[in-house]
GROMACS .gro file of C-alpha atoms in nm:
model
  103
    1MET     CA    1  11.574   9.324  10.300
    2PHE     CA    2  11.458   9.631  10.097
    3GLU     CA    3  11.423   9.958  10.281
    4THR     CA    4  11.193  10.225  10.129
    5GLY     CA    5  10.947  10.493  10.249
    6TRP     CA    6  10.598  10.619  10.150
    7VAL     CA    7  10.365  10.892  10.263
    8GLY     CA    8  10.035  10.817  10.403
    9SER     CA    9   9.844  10.906  10.070
   10ASP     CA   10  10.025  10.629   9.888
   11THR     CA   11   9.870  10.365  10.113
   12LEU     CA   12   9.523  10.484  10.134
   13ASP     CA   13   9.365  10.200   9.955
   14PRO     CA   14   9.444   9.864   9.800
   15THR     CA   15   9.496  10.016   9.445
   16THR     CA   16   9.771  10.269   9.557
   17ASP     CA   17   9.941  10.066   9.832
   18VAL     CA   18  10.234   9.910   9.648
   19MET     CA   19  10.342   9.726   9.970
   20LEU     CA   20  10.030   9.537   9.967
   21ARG     CA   21  10.107   9.401   9.613
   22ALA     CA   22  10.168   9.022   9.602
   23ASN     CA   23  10.192   8.968   9.230
   24GLY     CA   24  10.570   8.832   9.239
   25ASP     CA   25  10.754   8.884   8.914
   26LYS     CA   26  10.518   9.160   8.804
   27ALA     CA   27  10.575   9.369   9.117
   28TRP     CA   28  10.923   9.506   9.257
   29PHE     CA   29  11.219   9.265   9.250
   30GLY     CA   30  11.196   9.014   9.529
   31TRP     CA   31  10.828   9.103   9.604
   32PRO     CA   32  10.610   8.815   9.722
   33SER     CA   33  10.352   8.605   9.551
   34ASP     CA   34  10.013   8.549   9.701
   35GLU     CA   35   9.714   8.489   9.472
   36LYS     CA   36   9.465   8.533   9.759
   37LEU     CA   37   9.581   8.877   9.837
   38GLU     CA   38   9.583   8.973   9.469
   39GLU     CA   39   9.239   8.828   9.420
   40LEU     CA   40   9.100   9.045   9.725
   41ARG     CA   41   9.262   9.341   9.572
   42MET     CA   42   9.083   9.291   9.254
   43GLN     CA   43   8.756   9.231   9.431
   44TRP     CA   44   8.797   9.562   9.607
   45ILE     CA   45   8.874   9.749   9.279
   46ASN     CA   46   8.556   9.593   9.114
   47ALA     CA   47   8.331   9.633   9.408
   48SER     CA   48   8.002   9.828   9.328
   49ASP     CA   49   7.976  10.013   9.645
   50SER     CA   50   8.139  10.170   9.956
   51GLU     CA   51   7.991   9.896  10.200
   52ALA     CA   52   8.131   9.625   9.983
   53ARG     CA   53   8.461   9.772   9.961
   54GLN     CA   54   8.482   9.813  10.345
   55GLU     CA   55   8.409   9.440  10.386
   56ILE     CA   56   8.663   9.354  10.126
   57ALA     CA   57   8.943   9.589  10.276
   58ALA     CA   58   8.888   9.421  10.628
   59MET     CA   59   8.965   9.081  10.423
   60VAL     CA   60   9.269   9.233  10.266
   61GLN     CA   61   9.392   9.351  10.596
   62GLN     CA   62   9.338   9.015  10.750
   63ARG     CA   63   9.510   8.850  10.460
   64ALA     CA   64   9.792   9.089  10.501
   65PHE     CA   65   9.848   8.990  10.857
   66GLU     CA   66   9.846   8.619  10.777
   67PHE     CA   67  10.074   8.635  10.469
   68LEU     CA   68  10.292   8.942  10.568
   69PRO     CA   69  10.389   9.077  10.246
   70TYR     CA   70  10.602   9.354  10.436
   71VAL     CA   71  10.722   9.453  10.784
   72PRO     CA   72  10.715   9.827  10.864
   73THR     CA   73  11.022   9.894  11.060
   74GLY     CA   74  10.960  10.253  11.159
   75GLN     CA   75  10.857  10.594  11.062
   76PHE     CA   76  11.017  10.937  11.055
   77PHE     CA   77  10.923  11.291  11.032
   78SER     CA   78  11.108  11.536  10.806
   79LYS     CA   79  11.172  11.863  10.961
   80THR     CA   80  11.169  12.200  10.753
   81ALA     CA   81  11.305  12.530  10.856
   82LEU     CA   82  11.238  12.844  10.668
   83ARG     CA   83  11.379  13.192  10.675
   84LYS     CA   84  11.123  13.455  10.768
   85ASN     CA   85  11.138  13.611  10.420
   86ILE     CA   86  11.001  13.304  10.257
   87LYS     CA   87  10.624  13.315  10.183
   88GLY     CA   88  10.391  13.077  10.037
   89TYR     CA   89  10.532  12.738  10.136
   90MET     CA   90  10.266  12.468  10.178
   91SER     CA   91  10.325  12.200  10.437
   92ALA     CA   92  10.245  11.873  10.280
   93PRO     CA   93  10.385  11.520  10.256
   94ALA     CA   94  10.607  11.614   9.954
   95ILE     CA   95  10.790  11.937   9.901
   96PHE     CA   96  10.610  12.164   9.649
   97MET     CA   97  10.815  12.430   9.496
   98TRP     CA   98  10.542  12.644   9.342
   99ASN     CA   99  10.379  12.933   9.519
  100ILE     CA  100  10.698  13.017   9.703
  101GLU     CA  101  10.846  13.370   9.690
  102LYS     CA  102  11.137  13.545   9.862
  103THR     CA  103  11.029  13.885  10.013
   0.00000   0.00000   0.00000
């Protein structure tokens, strides 16, 4: 078992979703191999328009349910508390340390 975490923007499409990779030794250690899922990913990348990508994305999702490259085990929400004298904090999936000032 390998536990990790991602933010939503990491999983927006088949090019950025590391968990959907099924290229075995070329991926993370212990990651699965599935030529069909990898071929669908490449079709999505090479698709010429949005409609074609939507159709291929549905096939990627179907194949992921058949092959099951990963199992989501839960989700969490990070909590942040700020003092009243901190200004410029941007709420985002990651912590950005710019634009912050202490008054």
